[in-house]
Short mmCIF file of C-alpha atoms and ligand atoms in Angstrom, two decimals:
data_model
loop_
_atom_site.label_atom_id
_atom_site.label_comp_id
_atom_site.label_asym_id
_atom_site.label_seq_id
_atom_site.Cartn_x
_atom_site.Cartn_y
_atom_site.Cartn_z
CA MET A 1 84.64 2.71 -82.30
CA ALA A 2 82.52 4.23 -79.56
CA ILE A 3 82.99 2.92 -76.06
CA ASN A 4 79.82 1.95 -74.23
CA SER A 5 78.83 4.57 -71.74
CA ASP A 6 76.73 4.29 -68.60
CA ARG A 7 74.47 6.95 -70.10
CA ASP A 8 73.56 5.27 -73.39
CA PRO A 9 69.97 4.15 -73.69
CA ILE A 10 69.97 0.33 -73.52
CA VAL A 11 67.64 -2.52 -74.39
CA ALA A 12 67.54 -6.28 -73.83
CA ILE A 13 65.17 -9.21 -73.63
CA ALA A 14 64.65 -9.47 -69.88
CA THR A 15 63.03 -12.89 -69.75
CA ALA A 16 64.69 -16.29 -70.07
CA SER A 17 65.61 -17.52 -73.52
CA GLY A 18 63.43 -20.28 -74.85
CA ARG A 19 59.68 -20.41 -75.09
CA GLY A 20 57.33 -19.01 -72.49
CA GLY A 21 53.90 -17.46 -72.10
CA VAL A 22 55.27 -13.96 -71.81
CA GLY A 23 58.52 -12.34 -72.90
CA ILE A 24 59.64 -8.90 -71.83
CA ILE A 25 61.76 -6.38 -73.67
CA ARG A 26 63.13 -3.73 -71.37
CA LEU A 27 64.52 -0.32 -72.31
CA SER A 28 66.24 2.07 -69.96
CA GLY A 29 67.49 5.59 -70.62
CA GLU A 30 66.98 9.27 -69.96
CA ASP A 31 63.36 10.33 -69.83
CA SER A 32 63.60 12.38 -73.04
CA PHE A 33 64.84 9.30 -74.88
CA ILE A 34 62.05 7.05 -73.59
CA LYS A 35 59.36 9.66 -74.37
CA THR A 36 60.65 10.12 -77.91
CA PHE A 37 60.88 6.37 -78.36
CA ILE A 38 57.26 5.91 -77.29
CA GLU A 39 56.12 8.46 -79.86
CA LYS A 40 58.18 6.92 -82.65
CA PHE A 41 57.20 3.37 -81.83
CA PHE A 42 53.49 3.77 -81.08
CA GLY A 43 52.68 6.98 -82.93
CA PRO A 44 53.02 10.72 -82.21
CA THR A 45 49.84 10.95 -80.14
CA GLU A 46 50.72 8.09 -77.82
CA CYS A 47 50.95 8.95 -74.16
CA LEU A 48 51.47 6.12 -71.69
CA LYS A 49 50.27 6.80 -68.16
CA PRO A 50 53.14 6.02 -65.76
CA ARG A 51 53.04 2.54 -64.19
CA TYR A 52 49.80 1.58 -65.98
CA ALA A 53 49.56 -1.39 -68.32
CA HIS A 54 48.43 -0.41 -71.83
CA TYR A 55 47.40 -3.00 -74.39
CA ARG A 56 49.02 -2.06 -77.69
CA PRO A 57 49.96 -3.43 -81.11
CA PHE A 58 53.72 -3.85 -81.74
CA LYS A 59 54.37 -3.13 -85.42
CA ASP A 60 57.35 -3.40 -87.76
CA GLU A 61 58.68 -0.66 -90.05
CA CYS A 62 56.00 -1.35 -92.69
CA GLY A 63 53.21 -1.14 -90.15
CA SER A 64 52.57 -4.88 -90.12
CA LEU A 65 51.81 -6.46 -86.81
CA ILE A 66 54.61 -8.37 -85.04
CA ASP A 67 52.61 -9.02 -81.88
CA GLU A 68 50.23 -7.37 -79.46
CA GLY A 69 50.93 -6.96 -75.78
CA LEU A 70 51.37 -4.66 -72.82
CA ALA A 71 53.44 -1.49 -72.66
CA LEU A 72 54.52 -0.13 -69.29
CA TYR A 73 56.27 3.18 -68.70
CA PHE A 74 58.19 3.86 -65.47
CA PRO A 75 59.44 7.46 -65.40
CA THR A 76 62.66 8.26 -63.55
CA PRO A 77 63.45 7.86 -60.68
CA ARG A 78 60.85 5.26 -59.66
CA SER A 79 62.03 2.40 -61.83
CA TYR A 80 64.34 -0.58 -61.54
CA THR A 81 67.34 1.30 -62.95
CA GLY A 82 66.47 4.74 -61.59
CA GLU A 83 66.34 6.00 -65.21
CA SER A 84 63.12 5.99 -67.19
CA VAL A 85 62.18 2.47 -68.20
CA LEU A 86 59.84 1.11 -70.85
CA GLU A 87 58.75 -2.53 -70.80
CA LEU A 88 57.10 -4.28 -73.70
CA GLN A 89 55.44 -7.54 -72.72
CA ALA A 90 54.87 -9.74 -75.73
CA HIS A 91 54.41 -13.45 -76.31
CA GLY A 92 57.41 -15.35 -75.08
CA GLY A 93 58.68 -17.06 -78.23
CA PRO A 94 62.32 -16.64 -79.18
CA VAL A 95 61.60 -15.55 -82.76
CA VAL A 96 58.84 -13.07 -81.97
CA LEU A 97 61.03 -11.51 -79.27
CA GLN A 98 64.01 -11.26 -81.61
CA MET A 99 61.82 -9.57 -84.26
CA LEU A 100 60.52 -7.15 -81.68
CA LEU A 101 64.00 -6.45 -80.34
CA ARG A 102 65.28 -5.76 -83.86
CA ARG A 103 62.43 -3.34 -84.46
CA VAL A 104 63.03 -1.57 -81.15
CA LEU A 105 66.72 -1.17 -81.97
CA GLU A 106 65.83 0.26 -85.39
CA VAL A 107 63.51 2.83 -83.86
CA GLY A 108 65.99 3.86 -81.17
CA ARG A 109 69.22 3.67 -83.15
CA SER A 110 69.31 7.32 -84.16
CA SER A 111 69.12 8.25 -80.46
CA GLY A 112 71.98 5.93 -79.58
CA LEU A 113 70.02 2.91 -78.32
CA ARG A 114 72.20 -0.19 -78.00
CA LEU A 115 72.00 -3.71 -76.57
CA ALA A 116 72.60 -3.92 -72.82
CA GLU A 117 75.66 -5.70 -71.49
CA PRO A 118 75.22 -8.48 -68.91
CA GLY A 119 74.02 -7.02 -65.62
CA GLU A 120 73.84 -3.51 -67.05
CA PHE A 121 70.31 -2.74 -65.81
CA THR A 122 71.32 -3.73 -62.30
CA LYS A 123 74.58 -1.79 -62.60
CA ARG A 124 72.58 1.33 -63.38
CA ALA A 125 70.33 0.66 -60.42
CA PHE A 126 73.53 0.63 -58.34
CA LEU A 127 75.03 3.74 -59.98
CA ASN A 128 71.76 5.62 -59.48
CA GLY A 129 71.55 4.64 -55.82
CA ARG A 130 68.50 2.37 -56.19
CA LEU A 131 70.47 -0.56 -54.74
CA ASP A 132 73.79 -0.78 -52.96
CA LEU A 133 76.38 -3.24 -54.17
CA SER A 134 75.48 -6.13 -51.88
CA GLN A 135 71.83 -5.71 -52.85
CA ALA A 136 72.76 -5.73 -56.53
CA GLU A 137 74.68 -8.95 -55.98
CA ALA A 138 71.66 -10.38 -54.19
CA VAL A 139 69.66 -9.91 -57.41
CA ALA A 140 72.00 -12.31 -59.20
CA ASP A 141 72.09 -14.67 -56.21
CA LEU A 142 68.31 -14.78 -56.08
CA ILE A 143 68.16 -15.69 -59.76
CA ASP A 144 70.87 -18.32 -59.37
CA ALA A 145 69.58 -19.81 -56.12
CA THR A 146 69.09 -23.59 -56.30
CA THR A 147 67.59 -24.20 -52.86
CA GLU A 148 64.71 -22.62 -50.94
CA GLY A 149 67.05 -21.58 -48.17
CA ALA A 150 69.23 -19.72 -50.65
CA VAL A 151 66.19 -17.93 -52.10
CA ARG A 152 65.09 -16.71 -48.68
CA ALA A 153 68.55 -15.55 -47.68
CA ALA A 154 69.06 -13.75 -51.02
CA SER A 155 65.72 -11.97 -50.59
CA ARG A 156 66.80 -10.75 -47.19
CA SER A 157 70.02 -9.37 -48.65
CA LEU A 158 68.09 -7.79 -51.50
CA ASN A 159 65.72 -5.95 -49.19
CA GLY A 160 68.73 -4.48 -47.44
CA GLU A 161 68.95 -6.35 -44.14
CA PHE A 162 72.54 -7.36 -44.76
CA SER A 163 73.53 -3.84 -45.85
CA ASP A 164 71.75 -2.38 -42.82
CA SER A 165 73.75 -4.58 -40.47
CA VAL A 166 76.98 -3.60 -42.19
CA HIS A 167 75.99 0.08 -41.99
CA GLU A 168 75.04 -0.16 -38.33
CA ILE A 169 78.49 -1.41 -37.44
CA GLY A 170 80.16 1.06 -39.78
CA ASP A 171 78.27 3.93 -38.10
CA GLN A 172 79.40 2.85 -34.65
CA VAL A 173 82.99 2.66 -35.89
CA ILE A 174 82.73 6.16 -37.38
CA GLU A 175 81.32 7.59 -34.16
CA LEU A 176 84.09 6.15 -32.06
CA ARG A 177 86.70 7.34 -34.51
CA ALA A 178 85.22 10.84 -34.51
CA LEU A 179 85.55 10.95 -30.73
CA ILE A 180 89.16 9.88 -30.90
CA GLU A 181 90.03 12.38 -33.58
CA ALA A 182 88.44 15.14 -31.57
CA ILE A 183 90.78 14.24 -28.70
CA LEU A 184 93.74 14.20 -31.05
CA ASP A 185 92.84 17.78 -31.94
CA PHE A 186 92.52 18.80 -28.27
CA PRO A 187 95.21 16.70 -26.56
CA GLU A 188 94.81 18.34 -23.12
CA GLU A 189 91.69 16.24 -22.57
CA GLU A 190 93.38 12.99 -23.44
CA ILE A 191 93.75 11.75 -19.87
CA ASP A 192 90.06 11.28 -19.39
CA PHE A 193 89.36 10.16 -22.86
CA ILE A 194 88.86 6.46 -22.25
CA GLN A 195 86.61 6.99 -19.22
CA SER A 196 84.67 9.96 -20.44
CA THR A 197 83.74 8.48 -23.79
CA GLN A 198 83.23 4.94 -22.54
CA ALA A 199 85.49 3.94 -25.39
CA ARG A 200 86.08 0.45 -24.04
CA GLU A 201 82.36 -0.27 -23.68
CA ARG A 202 81.69 1.04 -27.15
CA MET A 203 84.49 -1.04 -28.56
CA HIS A 204 83.21 -4.22 -26.94
CA LYS A 205 79.75 -3.64 -28.32
CA ILE A 206 81.14 -3.13 -31.82
CA VAL A 207 83.16 -6.33 -31.57
CA ASP A 208 80.10 -8.26 -30.36
CA ASP A 209 77.90 -6.96 -33.16
CA PHE A 210 80.63 -7.62 -35.66
CA GLU A 211 81.08 -11.22 -34.57
CA ARG A 212 77.36 -11.83 -34.92
CA LEU A 213 77.36 -10.41 -38.45
CA LYS A 214 80.38 -12.49 -39.37
CA HIS A 215 78.74 -15.65 -38.12
CA GLN A 216 75.49 -14.93 -39.98
CA SER A 217 77.47 -14.36 -43.15
CA GLN A 218 79.45 -17.56 -42.76
CA GLN A 219 76.18 -19.45 -42.42
CA GLY A 220 75.02 -17.75 -45.59
CA SER A 221 78.08 -18.72 -47.49
CA ILE A 222 77.32 -22.37 -46.71
CA LEU A 223 73.96 -21.76 -48.39
CA ARG A 224 75.45 -19.93 -51.31
CA GLU A 225 78.53 -21.94 -52.09
CA GLY A 226 77.19 -25.33 -51.05
CA VAL A 227 79.39 -28.06 -49.64
CA THR A 228 81.44 -30.68 -51.45
CA VAL A 229 81.24 -34.19 -50.01
CA VAL A 230 83.66 -36.68 -51.57
CA LEU A 231 82.91 -40.39 -51.24
CA VAL A 232 85.92 -42.65 -51.01
CA GLY A 233 86.28 -46.37 -50.36
CA SER A 234 87.30 -49.64 -51.95
CA PRO A 235 85.41 -50.90 -54.99
CA ASN A 236 82.02 -52.43 -54.21
CA VAL A 237 81.64 -50.96 -50.73
CA GLY A 238 78.50 -49.26 -52.06
CA LYS A 239 79.57 -45.72 -53.02
CA SER A 240 77.31 -45.54 -56.04
CA SER A 241 74.44 -47.05 -54.10
CA LEU A 242 74.83 -44.50 -51.31
CA MET A 243 75.02 -41.69 -53.83
CA ASN A 244 71.75 -42.81 -55.38
CA ARG A 245 70.17 -43.27 -51.98
CA LEU A 246 71.09 -39.74 -50.86
CA SER A 247 70.03 -38.25 -54.17
CA GLY A 248 66.71 -40.04 -54.00
CA THR A 249 65.74 -38.58 -50.64
CA GLU A 250 65.54 -34.93 -51.57
CA VAL A 251 66.81 -34.15 -55.04
CA ALA A 252 67.33 -30.48 -55.86
CA ILE A 253 69.06 -30.37 -59.20
CA VAL A 254 70.78 -33.47 -60.48
CA THR A 255 73.80 -32.72 -62.59
CA ASP A 256 75.31 -35.92 -63.85
CA VAL A 257 78.76 -35.27 -65.14
CA ALA A 258 79.35 -37.68 -67.97
CA GLY A 259 81.82 -40.43 -67.32
CA THR A 260 82.32 -44.13 -66.92
CA THR A 261 81.94 -45.92 -63.63
CA ARG A 262 85.63 -45.36 -63.17
CA ASP A 263 85.24 -41.59 -63.40
CA LYS A 264 84.10 -39.42 -60.62
CA ILE A 265 80.44 -38.57 -60.88
CA GLU A 266 78.87 -35.50 -59.34
CA ASN A 267 75.35 -35.07 -58.07
CA GLU A 268 73.93 -31.96 -56.50
CA ILE A 269 71.42 -32.64 -53.75
CA SER A 270 69.79 -30.57 -51.06
CA ILE A 271 69.66 -31.65 -47.43
CA GLY A 272 67.82 -29.37 -45.02
CA GLY A 273 68.01 -26.52 -47.53
CA VAL A 274 71.78 -26.79 -48.02
CA ALA A 275 73.20 -27.72 -51.41
CA LEU A 276 75.60 -30.64 -51.19
CA ARG A 277 77.75 -31.65 -54.13
CA LEU A 278 78.30 -35.37 -53.83
CA VAL A 279 81.34 -36.63 -55.65
CA ASP A 280 81.51 -40.36 -56.21
CA THR A 281 85.06 -41.46 -56.91
CA ALA A 282 86.44 -44.48 -58.62
CA GLY A 283 87.10 -47.40 -56.32
CA VAL A 284 90.29 -46.87 -54.43
CA ARG A 285 92.69 -49.68 -55.30
CA GLU A 286 96.26 -50.00 -56.56
CA THR A 287 96.19 -50.91 -60.21
CA GLN A 288 98.26 -51.43 -63.35
CA ASP A 289 95.24 -50.61 -65.46
CA LYS A 290 95.78 -47.26 -67.14
CA VAL A 291 92.17 -46.11 -67.14
CA GLU A 292 91.75 -47.04 -63.53
CA SER A 293 94.86 -45.27 -62.39
CA ILE A 294 93.57 -42.09 -64.00
CA GLY A 295 90.47 -42.62 -61.90
CA ILE A 296 92.59 -42.87 -58.80
CA GLU A 297 94.48 -39.70 -59.62
CA ARG A 298 91.10 -37.97 -59.96
CA THR A 299 90.08 -39.35 -56.61
CA LEU A 300 93.15 -37.84 -55.05
CA GLN A 301 92.35 -34.50 -56.68
CA ALA A 302 88.72 -34.62 -55.63
CA VAL A 303 89.77 -35.25 -52.07
CA GLU A 304 91.91 -32.12 -52.11
CA ASN A 305 88.84 -30.02 -52.92
CA ALA A 306 86.55 -31.69 -50.41
CA ASP A 307 84.78 -29.91 -47.57
CA ILE A 308 83.95 -33.29 -46.09
CA VAL A 309 85.39 -36.70 -46.93
CA LEU A 310 82.97 -39.56 -46.50
CA HIS A 311 84.91 -42.78 -46.09
CA LEU A 312 82.71 -45.77 -46.84
CA ILE A 313 83.58 -49.17 -45.41
CA ASP A 314 81.98 -52.54 -46.12
CA SER A 315 80.82 -53.86 -42.75
CA THR A 316 80.98 -57.43 -44.02
CA HIS A 317 84.63 -56.84 -45.01
CA GLN A 318 83.89 -58.52 -48.32
CA SER A 319 85.40 -55.75 -50.35
CA SER A 320 88.33 -54.82 -48.19
CA ASP A 321 91.73 -55.82 -49.44
CA GLU A 322 95.26 -54.99 -48.45
CA GLU A 323 95.99 -52.98 -51.55
CA GLY A 324 92.84 -50.98 -50.97
CA GLN A 325 94.03 -50.11 -47.49
CA LYS A 326 97.36 -48.93 -48.78
CA ILE A 327 95.93 -46.54 -51.30
CA LEU A 328 93.32 -45.41 -48.84
CA GLU A 329 96.15 -44.26 -46.62
CA LYS A 330 97.43 -42.26 -49.56
CA VAL A 331 93.99 -40.69 -49.94
CA MET A 332 93.84 -39.77 -46.29
CA GLN A 333 97.27 -38.14 -46.52
CA ARG A 334 95.86 -35.86 -49.17
CA VAL A 335 92.95 -34.79 -47.03
CA SER A 336 93.80 -31.24 -46.01
CA ALA A 337 94.16 -30.44 -42.38
CA GLY A 338 90.86 -29.47 -40.83
CA VAL A 339 88.72 -31.29 -43.39
CA PRO A 340 86.50 -33.69 -41.45
CA VAL A 341 86.48 -37.35 -42.41
CA LEU A 342 83.30 -39.25 -41.70
CA HIS A 343 83.64 -43.04 -41.44
CA VAL A 344 80.52 -44.88 -42.52
CA LEU A 345 79.93 -48.62 -42.33
CA ASN A 346 77.70 -49.81 -45.14
CA LYS A 347 75.68 -53.00 -45.72
CA CYS A 348 74.63 -53.34 -42.11
CA ASP A 349 71.49 -55.08 -43.40
CA LEU A 350 73.72 -58.09 -43.95
CA GLY A 351 73.92 -58.51 -40.22
CA SER A 352 77.43 -57.53 -39.32
CA THR A 353 77.77 -57.28 -35.58
CA SER A 354 81.03 -55.58 -34.72
CA ILE A 355 81.33 -51.83 -34.84
CA PRO A 356 85.02 -50.98 -34.68
CA ASN A 357 84.46 -47.43 -33.43
CA PRO A 358 81.43 -45.95 -31.65
CA ASN A 359 81.76 -42.74 -33.69
CA TRP A 360 81.30 -44.57 -36.95
CA ILE A 361 77.89 -44.41 -38.51
CA THR A 362 76.26 -47.61 -39.69
CA ILE A 363 73.96 -47.56 -42.68
CA SER A 364 72.51 -49.66 -45.41
CA ALA A 365 72.49 -47.95 -48.78
CA LYS A 366 70.25 -50.79 -49.90
CA THR A 367 67.45 -50.51 -47.32
CA GLY A 368 67.89 -46.87 -46.29
CA MET A 369 68.70 -47.77 -42.71
CA GLY A 370 70.74 -45.08 -40.94
CA ILE A 371 70.51 -42.61 -43.84
CA GLU A 372 68.69 -39.97 -41.80
CA ALA A 373 71.33 -40.11 -39.10
CA LEU A 374 73.98 -39.78 -41.77
CA GLU A 375 72.31 -36.68 -43.22
CA LYS A 376 72.07 -35.16 -39.79
CA LYS A 377 75.72 -35.85 -39.15
CA LEU A 378 76.67 -34.25 -42.49
CA LEU A 379 74.80 -31.03 -41.64
CA GLU A 380 76.46 -31.04 -38.23
CA LEU A 381 79.90 -31.26 -39.82
CA VAL A 382 79.04 -28.46 -42.22
CA GLY A 383 78.21 -26.30 -39.20
CA TRP A 384 74.80 -25.47 -40.59
CA GLU A 385 72.45 -24.21 -37.88
CA ASN A 386 69.37 -23.98 -40.06
CA LYS A 387 68.25 -20.54 -38.95
CA PRO A 388 67.44 -19.01 -42.32
CA GLU A 389 65.76 -16.04 -40.64
CA SER A 390 69.13 -14.83 -39.36
CA THR A 391 71.34 -15.85 -42.26
CA PHE A 392 72.85 -13.55 -44.85
CA LEU A 393 73.68 -14.91 -48.27
CA ALA A 394 77.23 -13.61 -48.20
CA ARG A 395 79.60 -14.02 -51.09
CA GLN A 396 83.25 -14.94 -50.77
CA ARG A 397 84.01 -11.28 -51.52
CA HIS A 398 81.93 -10.19 -48.52
CA LEU A 399 83.55 -12.74 -46.22
CA GLU A 400 87.01 -11.55 -47.22
CA ALA A 401 86.11 -7.91 -46.63
CA LEU A 402 84.51 -8.82 -43.32
CA SER A 403 87.52 -10.71 -42.09
CA LYS A 404 89.92 -7.90 -43.10
CA ALA A 405 87.67 -5.37 -41.37
CA TYR A 406 87.59 -7.66 -38.35
CA GLU A 407 91.38 -7.80 -38.17
CA HIS A 408 91.56 -4.01 -38.03
CA LEU A 409 88.83 -3.93 -35.44
CA LYS A 410 90.67 -6.42 -33.23
CA LEU A 411 93.86 -4.36 -33.47
CA ALA A 412 91.87 -1.30 -32.46
CA GLU A 413 90.35 -3.23 -29.56
CA ASN A 414 93.81 -4.23 -28.47
CA PHE A 415 94.97 -0.58 -28.50
CA VAL A 416 91.95 0.62 -26.55
CA ASN A 417 92.83 -1.77 -23.76
CA TYR A 418 96.33 -0.31 -23.30
CA PRO A 419 96.75 1.68 -20.08
CA GLU A 420 97.60 4.62 -22.34
CA PRO A 421 95.97 3.92 -25.68
CA PRO A 422 97.92 5.12 -28.75
CA LEU A 423 95.08 7.23 -30.09
CA ASP A 424 96.49 7.91 -33.56
CA LEU A 425 97.03 4.19 -34.22
CA LEU A 426 93.60 3.43 -32.83
CA ALA A 427 91.95 5.96 -35.12
CA GLU A 428 93.84 4.59 -38.11
CA GLU A 429 92.73 1.00 -37.47
CA LEU A 430 89.14 2.14 -37.18
CA ARG A 431 89.46 4.01 -40.45
CA LEU A 432 90.82 0.90 -42.18
CA CYS A 433 88.06 -1.23 -40.68
CA ASN A 434 85.46 1.11 -42.09
CA GLU A 435 87.07 1.17 -45.49
CA GLU A 436 86.80 -2.61 -45.74
CA LEU A 437 83.14 -2.48 -44.68
CA GLY A 438 82.56 0.10 -47.40
CA GLN A 439 83.69 -2.43 -50.02
CA ILE A 440 80.77 -4.66 -49.18
CA VAL A 441 78.09 -2.09 -49.92
CA GLY A 442 80.05 -0.55 -52.79
CA GLU A 443 81.03 2.76 -51.23
CA THR A 444 84.76 2.16 -51.56
CA THR A 445 84.78 -0.54 -54.23
CA PRO A 446 87.23 0.05 -57.11
CA ASP A 447 85.79 0.29 -60.66
CA ASP A 448 87.45 -2.85 -61.98
CA ILE A 449 85.90 -4.94 -59.23
CA LEU A 450 82.51 -3.39 -59.98
CA GLY A 451 82.97 -4.29 -63.64
CA MET A 452 83.82 -7.87 -62.74
CA ILE A 453 80.82 -8.25 -60.45
CA PHE A 454 78.29 -7.03 -63.02
CA SER A 455 79.80 -8.86 -65.98
CA ARG A 456 78.87 -12.16 -64.29
CA PHE A 457 75.17 -11.33 -64.40
CA CYS A 458 72.96 -12.68 -67.14
CA ILE A 459 71.96 -10.42 -70.03
CA GLY A 460 68.73 -8.56 -69.49
CA LYS A 461 69.24 -8.24 -65.74
P1 GDP B 501 80.83 -49.01 -55.40
O1 GDP B 501 81.74 -49.79 -56.27
O2 GDP B 501 81.50 -48.63 -54.12
O3 GDP B 501 80.20 -47.86 -56.09
O4 GDP B 501 79.67 -50.03 -54.94
P2 GDP B 501 78.21 -50.19 -55.56
O5 GDP B 501 77.31 -49.13 -55.08
O6 GDP B 501 78.32 -50.36 -57.02
O7 GDP B 501 77.78 -51.54 -54.84
C1 GDP B 501 78.48 -52.75 -54.97
C2 GDP B 501 77.54 -53.89 -54.64
O8 GDP B 501 77.14 -53.83 -53.26
C3 GDP B 501 76.25 -53.85 -55.45
O9 GDP B 501 75.91 -55.16 -55.80
C4 GDP B 501 75.24 -53.30 -54.47
O10 GDP B 501 73.93 -53.74 -54.74
C5 GDP B 501 75.73 -53.82 -53.15
N1 GDP B 501 75.37 -52.96 -52.04
C6 GDP B 501 75.60 -51.65 -51.90
N2 GDP B 501 75.14 -51.20 -50.74
C7 GDP B 501 74.58 -52.26 -50.10
C8 GDP B 501 73.92 -52.43 -48.83
O11 GDP B 501 73.74 -51.53 -48.02
N3 GDP B 501 73.50 -53.69 -48.52
C9 GDP B 501 73.67 -54.74 -49.37
N4 GDP B 501 73.21 -55.91 -49.00
N5 GDP B 501 74.28 -54.60 -50.56
C10 GDP B 501 74.73 -53.41 -50.93
ZN1 ZN B 502 80.53 -47.09 -57.99
#
């Protein structure tokens, strides 16, 4: 069996499955393939002017009409993939598109045309230098974005701003390293090296720029990954009510995970452009009841995965009980170090007067009182600065590469500050720093990681 090659001509339905006004079938391959395909599919005299829309009939093997629509030809290299591309825009019904796809495959089969794998068009764009790796990833992030903030940040990565920042730092690192290696080759000049090349000043500037990039990327990962907020508290303190209240204010996409009231229920909401996953947990209370104790075990698990724990308390103390306190302590023990816990007093519409702690927030899930302040506090805890114009939609992979690169950079900075800097070690740390940066844009990324990245794309992209 033949193994798929990056040079095979490929085809896929590029638009979403389901019904729509327009559906697009996209082919990519060498120019000779696309030209031959056009002649076979439309007739030997057909000649499509590059990048012009042509209205054409799409016919099956017997010459009967399947549909009519637009044909667009993008000759290499000015196309999405960098190869020659042909797009057929038909009506967007699933059956008509399948018929058209089948016909296209028939026509191209003898020239090796096959169905595209997930992400294969974008992979070719990367292999042909149309996009670097972080831009290619931004294509998928843009498609998957669930908030406006995420869309804007993905667009900025896609147009290369993130890559440019990474390159700018990488270039400075290379320059400094080149200076150092020159000295290593001509050791008699070593004494003046640090002064004459302003190595320390250069190093400080690189570290500054790097820290800014890192911060912008961390902000972006809040946008991309979202934040998990787990609601805990005794039964009847108003967890479900608060969940509904928060969801009602600015719903992005509501994903109700099926379950009973004793299960945890998840809701995805958007506050200030940030996606928050709210997890409502079963009431926290010691119990002999089997179903309920499963609920409690799930609560404990949910708490372990929380970015923020929201502890809800009934301000009228109606629902507090000793057992509840005990198990709540257990919950709090499970909260990982560094995960903030926000204490919120609910039902303040019932006229409770005493606030046990000035840092606690008082709300009423019923009337909406205090909800805005609560949302503000949540964003504060997340560390979200709401500056989308300077945020990069970084992936976990980027953050890891950045922090490894940063470690090498800090070691190098440390060496440069020695009275007699160990130049060979310094040069080596700079080299390692640059190698990690290269992983982000795909210059030094191993093949298996590339494969993994593109296989997570949807088909037709
Ligand atoms: P859960 O068990 O923690 O999910 O609590 P629920 O959300 O189911 O609420 C328990 C009861 O408290 C319900 O009767 C709610 O209507 C009521 N409740 C919830 N929040 C408030 C509030 O802010 N004020 C008042 N007066 N009642 C509330
Ligand atoms: Zn509930």
